[in-house]
């Protein structure tokens, strides 16, 4: 065998050796990466990340005492809510929950105790979380709100004496401050909508119809399917009824509509006197005199 052939064979063997080493290193890297991925997958399964701000409403409890009917909304941890009531028939107290899921709650519970007729659960539709709970009443009554931990308790009288449905009492017990709805917020449903107000309109189970709309200077809004709607001079509950009737007339079957005044821009108040910042202020929400004085910087 000639010297040139030996050199070629030697070069080929060196090439094959280097190739084998390279393939071995590559195989080890792939194996390590696969193992790391498998370990990460197992860890993610063993320690799932809980969903952000996931409040679960797990129970509605109705209790009867000597003087009151107690309606309790129970969650897995403390939750945010907005409470309002209707000043017109059908009377009800409404609890809006923007970030909550309802867990196995019946859509309708008949109570017929004292002033309480029924309790409705109306979850949001589609990708929209939350919803509302409505406590149907036989007549207008005063009530109390008791907020403690993961439970919201509404105490209503057993008697059926007609009341304003505006007085919401507060109390303190056991060192825990009970969260209450202010008198101004309780009167929110008395407010008459005006031009430039901003409305939040929710049609449950119809996310495409849930809108935030500004009332025009002419006192109208443009709502999907319906078109122009005259809203000036209506209370939120009156507008709910009007939208419900128009949507039910050929568009939706038994629509559930919720109207909230998100910002109050149709009313303005002049604050004058010995104040840090006297001037004209918009009423962006139900506001007391003390709150207006605070907006104006307080007394000088």
mmCIF file of C-alpha atoms in Angstrom:
data_model
loop_
_atom_site.group_PDB
_atom_site.id
_atom_site.type_symbol
_atom_site.label_atom_id
_atom_site.label_comp_id
_atom_site.label_asym_id
_atom_site.label_seq_id
_atom_site.Cartn_x
_atom_site.Cartn_y
_atom_site.Cartn_z
ATOM 1 C CA UNK A 1 0.000 0.000 0.000
ATOM 2 C CA UNK A 2 1.402 3.352 -0.986
ATOM 3 C CA UNK A 3 2.096 6.191 1.411
ATOM 4 C CA UNK A 4 -0.576 8.429 -0.177
ATOM 5 C CA UNK A 5 -3.302 5.806 0.414
ATOM 6 C CA UNK A 6 -2.286 5.432 4.039
ATOM 7 C CA UNK A 7 -2.531 9.192 4.542
ATOM 8 C CA UNK A 8 -6.038 9.215 3.009
ATOM 9 C CA UNK A 9 -7.210 6.387 5.265
ATOM 10 C CA UNK A 10 -5.711 8.095 8.304
ATOM 11 C CA UNK A 11 -7.477 11.370 7.422
ATOM 12 C CA UNK A 12 -10.801 9.554 6.969
ATOM 13 C CA UNK A 13 -10.483 7.883 10.381
ATOM 14 C CA UNK A 14 -9.734 11.217 12.048
ATOM 15 C CA UNK A 15 -12.788 12.763 10.347
ATOM 16 C CA UNK A 16 -15.031 9.912 11.502
ATOM 17 C CA UNK A 17 -13.721 10.221 15.058
ATOM 18 C CA UNK A 18 -14.386 13.962 15.173
ATOM 19 C CA UNK A 19 -17.858 13.424 13.682
ATOM 20 C CA UNK A 20 -18.652 10.803 16.312
ATOM 21 C CA UNK A 21 -17.575 13.096 19.142
ATOM 22 C CA UNK A 22 -19.714 15.940 17.724
ATOM 23 C CA UNK A 23 -22.794 13.720 17.391
ATOM 24 C CA UNK A 24 -22.318 12.497 20.958
ATOM 25 C CA UNK A 25 -22.186 16.039 22.324
ATOM 26 C CA UNK A 26 -25.289 17.013 20.313
ATOM 27 C CA UNK A 27 -27.208 13.967 21.613
ATOM 28 C CA UNK A 28 -26.333 14.851 25.208
ATOM 29 C CA UNK A 29 -27.483 18.451 24.757
ATOM 30 C CA UNK A 30 -30.821 17.365 23.270
ATOM 31 C CA UNK A 31 -31.359 14.849 26.061
ATOM 32 C CA UNK A 32 -30.648 17.455 28.753
ATOM 33 C CA UNK A 33 -33.014 19.958 27.133
ATOM 34 C CA UNK A 34 -35.800 17.360 26.923
ATOM 35 C CA UNK A 35 -35.261 16.389 30.546
ATOM 36 C CA UNK A 36 -35.356 20.042 31.658
ATOM 37 C CA UNK A 37 -38.585 20.586 29.724
ATOM 38 C CA UNK A 38 -40.126 17.496 31.292
ATOM 39 C CA UNK A 39 -39.158 18.640 34.793
ATOM 40 C CA UNK A 40 -40.573 22.123 34.142
ATOM 41 C CA UNK A 41 -43.823 20.603 32.864
ATOM 42 C CA UNK A 42 -44.139 18.408 35.935
ATOM 43 C CA UNK A 43 -43.510 21.402 38.199
ATOM 44 C CA UNK A 44 -46.150 23.474 36.431
ATOM 45 C CA UNK A 45 -48.642 20.661 36.850
ATOM 46 C CA UNK A 46 -47.794 20.229 40.504
ATOM 47 C CA UNK A 47 -47.980 23.980 41.244
ATOM 48 C CA UNK A 48 -50.631 25.529 38.991
ATOM 49 C CA UNK A 49 -50.723 29.323 38.983
ATOM 50 C CA UNK A 50 -54.025 30.472 40.441
ATOM 51 C CA UNK A 51 -56.124 32.760 38.218
ATOM 52 C CA UNK A 52 -55.743 36.453 38.960
ATOM 53 C CA UNK A 53 -58.394 37.972 41.216
ATOM 54 C CA UNK A 54 -60.655 34.915 40.965
ATOM 55 C CA UNK A 55 -63.501 35.453 43.409
ATOM 56 C CA UNK A 56 -66.045 32.671 43.657
ATOM 57 C CA UNK A 57 -69.538 33.357 45.001
ATOM 58 C CA UNK A 58 -70.258 30.030 46.649
ATOM 59 C CA UNK A 59 -73.491 30.567 48.533
ATOM 60 C CA UNK A 60 -76.693 32.535 49.093
ATOM 61 C CA UNK A 61 -78.113 32.045 52.578
ATOM 62 C CA UNK A 62 -81.523 33.274 53.775
ATOM 63 C CA UNK A 63 -82.075 33.319 57.537
ATOM 64 C CA UNK A 64 -84.975 34.475 59.684
ATOM 65 C CA UNK A 65 -84.590 36.123 63.100
ATOM 66 C CA UNK A 66 -87.159 37.633 65.446
ATOM 67 C CA UNK A 67 -87.108 40.984 63.657
ATOM 68 C CA UNK A 68 -85.251 40.528 60.376
ATOM 69 C CA UNK A 69 -84.744 38.499 57.232
ATOM 70 C CA UNK A 70 -81.004 38.103 56.604
ATOM 71 C CA UNK A 71 -79.748 37.522 53.059
ATOM 72 C CA UNK A 72 -76.050 36.557 52.998
ATOM 73 C CA UNK A 73 -73.800 36.499 49.925
ATOM 74 C CA UNK A 74 -70.847 34.208 50.683
ATOM 75 C CA UNK A 75 -67.562 34.126 48.702
ATOM 76 C CA UNK A 76 -64.257 32.304 48.991
ATOM 77 C CA UNK A 77 -62.563 35.573 50.009
ATOM 78 C CA UNK A 78 -63.498 39.280 50.434
ATOM 79 C CA UNK A 79 -64.943 40.771 47.241
ATOM 80 C CA UNK A 80 -65.798 44.120 45.673
ATOM 81 C CA UNK A 81 -69.389 45.017 44.892
ATOM 82 C CA UNK A 82 -71.694 47.886 43.942
ATOM 83 C CA UNK A 83 -75.105 48.114 45.603
ATOM 84 C CA UNK A 84 -78.163 50.034 44.390
ATOM 85 C CA UNK A 85 -81.928 49.787 44.643
ATOM 86 C CA UNK A 86 -85.082 50.518 42.696
ATOM 87 C CA UNK A 87 -87.443 53.278 43.772
ATOM 88 C CA UNK A 88 -90.161 52.015 41.438
ATOM 89 C CA UNK A 89 -92.001 48.729 41.083
ATOM 90 C CA UNK A 90 -90.819 46.020 40.936
ATOM 91 C CA UNK A 91 -88.828 46.966 44.052
ATOM 92 C CA UNK A 92 -85.483 45.257 44.462
ATOM 93 C CA UNK A 93 -81.990 45.601 45.899
ATOM 94 C CA UNK A 94 -79.267 44.957 43.322
ATOM 95 C CA UNK A 95 -75.726 43.781 44.046
ATOM 96 C CA UNK A 96 -73.380 44.138 41.051
ATOM 97 C CA UNK A 97 -70.216 41.998 41.089
ATOM 98 C CA UNK A 98 -67.664 42.919 38.405
ATOM 99 C CA UNK A 99 -65.020 40.242 39.036
ATOM 100 C CA UNK A 100 -66.687 37.119 40.368
ATOM 101 C CA UNK A 101 -67.807 33.675 39.264
ATOM 102 C CA UNK A 102 -71.034 32.106 40.497
ATOM 103 C CA UNK A 103 -70.566 28.499 41.631
ATOM 104 C CA UNK A 104 -73.637 26.233 41.364
ATOM 105 C CA UNK A 105 -76.097 28.928 42.440
ATOM 106 C CA UNK A 106 -79.734 28.527 41.331
ATOM 107 C CA UNK A 107 -80.934 31.273 38.947
ATOM 108 C CA UNK A 108 -84.085 31.853 41.029
ATOM 109 C CA UNK A 109 -84.804 31.227 44.703
ATOM 110 C CA UNK A 110 -88.338 31.859 45.989
ATOM 111 C CA UNK A 111 -88.217 33.187 49.560
ATOM 112 C CA UNK A 112 -91.625 34.724 50.471
ATOM 113 C CA UNK A 113 -90.507 35.683 53.962
ATOM 114 C CA UNK A 114 -91.257 39.102 55.383
ATOM 115 C CA UNK A 115 -90.575 41.708 52.712
ATOM 116 C CA UNK A 116 -88.392 39.408 50.574
ATOM 117 C CA UNK A 117 -90.090 37.681 47.642
ATOM 118 C CA UNK A 118 -87.252 36.103 45.670
ATOM 119 C CA UNK A 119 -83.543 36.179 44.867
ATOM 120 C CA UNK A 120 -82.264 36.140 41.277
ATOM 121 C CA UNK A 121 -78.717 35.283 40.172
ATOM 122 C CA UNK A 122 -77.808 36.802 36.791
ATOM 123 C CA UNK A 123 -74.251 35.899 35.730
ATOM 124 C CA UNK A 124 -72.438 37.773 32.983
ATOM 125 C CA UNK A 125 -72.357 36.140 29.570
ATOM 126 C CA UNK A 126 -69.554 35.084 27.220
ATOM 127 C CA UNK A 127 -66.080 36.134 28.320
ATOM 128 C CA UNK A 128 -67.526 38.704 30.722
ATOM 129 C CA UNK A 129 -67.084 37.637 34.340
ATOM 130 C CA UNK A 130 -69.249 38.784 37.184
ATOM 131 C CA UNK A 131 -72.944 39.567 37.077
ATOM 132 C CA UNK A 132 -75.524 40.631 39.608
ATOM 133 C CA UNK A 133 -77.784 39.404 42.386
ATOM 134 C CA UNK A 134 -81.272 40.902 42.733
ATOM 135 C CA UNK A 135 -83.309 40.649 45.923
ATOM 136 C CA UNK A 136 -86.956 41.130 44.964
ATOM 137 C CA UNK A 137 -89.041 43.018 47.545
ATOM 138 C CA UNK A 138 -92.772 43.277 48.162
ATOM 139 C CA UNK A 139 -92.483 46.965 49.041
ATOM 140 C CA UNK A 140 -89.943 49.671 49.865
ATOM 141 C CA UNK A 141 -88.211 49.116 53.197
ATOM 142 C CA UNK A 142 -85.190 50.345 55.126
ATOM 143 C CA UNK A 143 -82.315 47.879 55.360
ATOM 144 C CA UNK A 144 -78.855 47.404 56.823
ATOM 145 C CA UNK A 145 -75.593 46.283 55.209
ATOM 146 C CA UNK A 146 -73.147 44.197 57.231
ATOM 147 C CA UNK A 147 -69.810 43.493 55.516
ATOM 148 C CA UNK A 148 -67.451 41.202 57.382
ATOM 149 C CA UNK A 149 -64.681 39.187 55.730
ATOM 150 C CA UNK A 150 -65.925 37.044 52.869
ATOM 151 C CA UNK A 151 -69.616 37.582 53.674
ATOM 152 C CA UNK A 152 -72.028 40.392 52.767
ATOM 153 C CA UNK A 153 -75.220 40.370 54.851
ATOM 154 C CA UNK A 154 -78.319 42.428 54.027
ATOM 155 C CA UNK A 155 -80.793 42.687 56.905
ATOM 156 C CA UNK A 156 -84.398 43.495 55.972
ATOM 157 C CA UNK A 157 -87.343 43.891 58.363
ATOM 158 C CA UNK A 158 -89.869 41.085 58.714
ATOM 159 C CA UNK A 159 -92.723 43.590 58.727
ATOM 160 C CA UNK A 160 -94.014 45.165 55.530
ATOM 161 C CA UNK A 161 -94.245 48.807 56.583
ATOM 162 C CA UNK A 162 -93.685 51.117 53.610
ATOM 163 C CA UNK A 163 -90.409 53.035 53.838
ATOM 164 C CA UNK A 164 -88.184 55.152 51.635
ATOM 165 C CA UNK A 165 -85.767 52.406 50.552
ATOM 166 C CA UNK A 166 -83.144 55.121 51.038
ATOM 167 C CA UNK A 167 -82.094 54.843 54.667
ATOM 168 C CA UNK A 168 -79.187 52.467 55.043
ATOM 169 C CA UNK A 169 -78.080 52.135 58.646
ATOM 170 C CA UNK A 170 -74.579 51.354 59.843
ATOM 171 C CA UNK A 171 -73.167 49.855 63.001
ATOM 172 C CA UNK A 172 -69.900 48.578 64.488
ATOM 173 C CA UNK A 173 -69.549 45.225 66.161
ATOM 174 C CA UNK A 174 -66.702 43.261 67.712
ATOM 175 C CA UNK A 175 -64.078 45.750 66.608
ATOM 176 C CA UNK A 176 -64.912 45.158 62.917
ATOM 177 C CA UNK A 177 -66.227 48.113 60.940
ATOM 178 C CA UNK A 178 -69.244 47.019 58.928
ATOM 179 C CA UNK A 179 -69.128 48.384 55.386
ATOM 180 C CA UNK A 180 -72.297 50.266 54.465
ATOM 181 C CA UNK A 181 -73.818 51.999 51.485
ATOM 182 C CA UNK A 182 -74.057 55.764 51.936
ATOM 183 C CA UNK A 183 -77.380 57.575 51.714
ATOM 184 C CA UNK A 184 -76.203 59.327 48.563
ATOM 185 C CA UNK A 185 -75.415 56.020 46.874
ATOM 186 C CA UNK A 186 -78.776 54.641 47.938
ATOM 187 C CA UNK A 187 -80.397 57.572 46.121
ATOM 188 C CA UNK A 188 -78.450 56.896 42.912
ATOM 189 C CA UNK A 189 -81.475 55.297 41.263
ATOM 190 C CA UNK A 190 -83.439 58.570 41.800
ATOM 191 C CA UNK A 191 -80.974 60.439 39.590
ATOM 192 C CA UNK A 192 -82.363 61.648 36.258
ATOM 193 C CA UNK A 193 -79.987 61.155 33.336
ATOM 194 C CA UNK A 194 -78.882 64.244 31.427
ATOM 195 C CA UNK A 195 -76.686 65.326 28.538
ATOM 196 C CA UNK A 196 -72.957 64.447 28.721
ATOM 197 C CA UNK A 197 -73.514 61.806 31.416
ATOM 198 C CA UNK A 198 -71.623 58.550 30.834
ATOM 199 C CA UNK A 199 -73.686 55.369 31.104
ATOM 200 C CA UNK A 200 -72.544 51.777 31.516
ATOM 201 C CA UNK A 201 -75.175 49.501 29.978
ATOM 202 C CA UNK A 202 -74.938 45.737 30.421
ATOM 203 C CA UNK A 203 -77.134 43.196 28.632
ATOM 204 C CA UNK A 204 -76.403 39.903 30.369
ATOM 205 C CA UNK A 205 -75.348 36.979 28.145
ATOM 206 C CA UNK A 206 -74.895 39.467 25.264
ATOM 207 C CA UNK A 207 -71.313 40.806 25.528
ATOM 208 C CA UNK A 208 -71.591 42.639 22.183
ATOM 209 C CA UNK A 209 -74.380 44.759 23.672
ATOM 210 C CA UNK A 210 -72.459 45.761 26.804
ATOM 211 C CA UNK A 211 -71.437 49.373 26.182
ATOM 212 C CA UNK A 212 -70.152 52.520 27.869
ATOM 213 C CA UNK A 213 -71.889 55.448 26.161
ATOM 214 C CA UNK A 214 -71.922 59.226 26.553
ATOM 215 C CA UNK A 215 -75.311 60.932 26.389
ATOM 216 C CA UNK A 216 -75.414 63.526 23.625
ATOM 217 C CA UNK A 217 -76.329 67.167 24.242
ATOM 218 C CA UNK A 218 -79.718 66.302 22.747
ATOM 219 C CA UNK A 219 -80.224 63.718 25.502
ATOM 220 C CA UNK A 220 -79.919 60.596 23.341
ATOM 221 C CA UNK A 221 -77.662 57.575 22.973
ATOM 222 C CA UNK A 222 -77.113 55.271 20.009
ATOM 223 C CA UNK A 223 -77.556 51.655 21.080
ATOM 224 C CA UNK A 224 -76.890 48.535 18.945
ATOM 225 C CA UNK A 225 -79.956 46.990 17.251
ATOM 226 C CA UNK A 226 -82.205 49.788 18.511
ATOM 227 C CA UNK A 227 -80.582 52.971 17.219
ATOM 228 C CA UNK A 228 -81.220 56.369 18.812
ATOM 229 C CA UNK A 229 -82.813 56.225 22.265
ATOM 230 C CA UNK A 230 -84.054 59.255 24.211
ATOM 231 C CA UNK A 231 -82.634 58.916 27.734
ATOM 232 C CA UNK A 232 -82.669 62.448 29.146
ATOM 233 C CA UNK A 233 -85.030 62.775 32.089
ATOM 234 C CA UNK A 234 -85.151 59.032 32.771
ATOM 235 C CA UNK A 235 -83.872 57.321 35.897
ATOM 236 C CA UNK A 236 -81.510 54.352 35.388
ATOM 237 C CA UNK A 237 -84.308 51.908 36.248
ATOM 238 C CA UNK A 238 -86.671 53.588 33.757
ATOM 239 C CA UNK A 239 -84.021 53.342 31.044
ATOM 240 C CA UNK A 240 -83.486 49.668 31.898
ATOM 241 C CA UNK A 241 -87.192 49.028 31.333
ATOM 242 C CA UNK A 242 -87.223 50.979 28.044
ATOM 243 C CA UNK A 243 -84.191 49.131 26.647
ATOM 244 C CA UNK A 244 -85.594 45.790 27.800
ATOM 245 C CA UNK A 245 -88.900 46.447 26.009
ATOM 246 C CA UNK A 246 -87.218 47.566 22.784
ATOM 247 C CA UNK A 247 -84.737 44.661 22.730
ATOM 248 C CA UNK A 248 -87.556 42.196 23.406
ATOM 249 C CA UNK A 249 -89.520 43.577 20.448
ATOM 250 C CA UNK A 250 -87.999 41.295 17.833
ATOM 251 C CA UNK A 251 -84.348 41.045 18.903
ATOM 252 C CA UNK A 252 -83.832 39.136 22.177
ATOM 253 C CA UNK A 253 -85.900 36.791 24.321
ATOM 254 C CA UNK A 254 -86.337 38.036 27.903
ATOM 255 C CA UNK A 255 -83.265 40.338 27.945
ATOM 256 C CA UNK A 256 -81.780 41.301 31.325
ATOM 257 C CA UNK A 257 -80.536 44.903 31.258
ATOM 258 C CA UNK A 258 -78.520 46.828 33.838
ATOM 259 C CA UNK A 259 -77.905 50.596 33.593
ATOM 260 C CA UNK A 260 -75.410 52.440 35.783
ATOM 261 C CA UNK A 261 -74.451 56.113 35.601
ATOM 262 C CA UNK A 262 -70.671 55.851 35.458
ATOM 263 C CA UNK A 263 -70.015 59.610 35.481
ATOM 264 C CA UNK A 264 -72.416 62.459 36.249
ATOM 265 C CA UNK A 265 -71.580 65.360 33.913
ATOM 266 C CA UNK A 266 -74.971 66.966 33.290
ATOM 267 C CA UNK A 267 -75.041 68.707 36.669
ATOM 268 C CA UNK A 268 -72.589 71.291 37.982
ATOM 269 C CA UNK A 269 -72.257 73.007 41.351
ATOM 270 C CA UNK A 270 -70.752 76.421 42.118
ATOM 271 C CA UNK A 271 -68.713 76.394 45.315
ATOM 272 C CA UNK A 272 -67.930 79.909 46.570
ATOM 273 C CA UNK A 273 -66.769 81.509 49.794
ATOM 274 C CA UNK A 274 -63.665 81.330 51.969
ATOM 275 C CA UNK A 275 -62.262 78.253 50.216
ATOM 276 C CA UNK A 276 -58.850 77.341 48.832
ATOM 277 C CA UNK A 277 -60.195 76.621 45.326
ATOM 278 C CA UNK A 278 -63.664 78.128 44.791
ATOM 279 C CA UNK A 279 -65.242 77.514 41.423
ATOM 280 C CA UNK A 280 -67.633 75.367 39.390
ATOM 281 C CA UNK A 281 -67.347 71.615 39.861
ATOM 282 C CA UNK A 282 -69.117 68.831 37.935
ATOM 283 C CA UNK A 283 -71.096 66.302 39.945
ATOM 284 C CA UNK A 284 -69.317 63.174 38.738
ATOM 285 C CA UNK A 285 -71.103 61.028 41.330
ATOM 286 C CA UNK A 286 -73.656 61.484 44.111
ATOM 287 C CA UNK A 287 -71.836 64.010 46.322
ATOM 288 C CA UNK A 288 -72.442 65.495 49.767
ATOM 289 C CA UNK A 289 -71.803 69.113 50.786
ATOM 290 C CA UNK A 290 -68.755 68.074 52.831
ATOM 291 C CA UNK A 291 -67.312 66.260 49.798
ATOM 292 C CA UNK A 292 -67.798 69.387 47.654
ATOM 293 C CA UNK A 293 -66.005 71.497 50.280
ATOM 294 C CA UNK A 294 -63.157 68.997 50.218
ATOM 295 C CA UNK A 295 -62.944 69.214 46.402
ATOM 296 C CA UNK A 296 -62.678 72.985 46.747
ATOM 297 C CA UNK A 297 -59.645 72.607 49.003
ATOM 298 C CA UNK A 298 -61.415 73.164 52.301
ATOM 299 C CA UNK A 299 -61.917 76.327 54.311
ATOM 300 C CA UNK A 300 -59.139 78.913 54.533
#
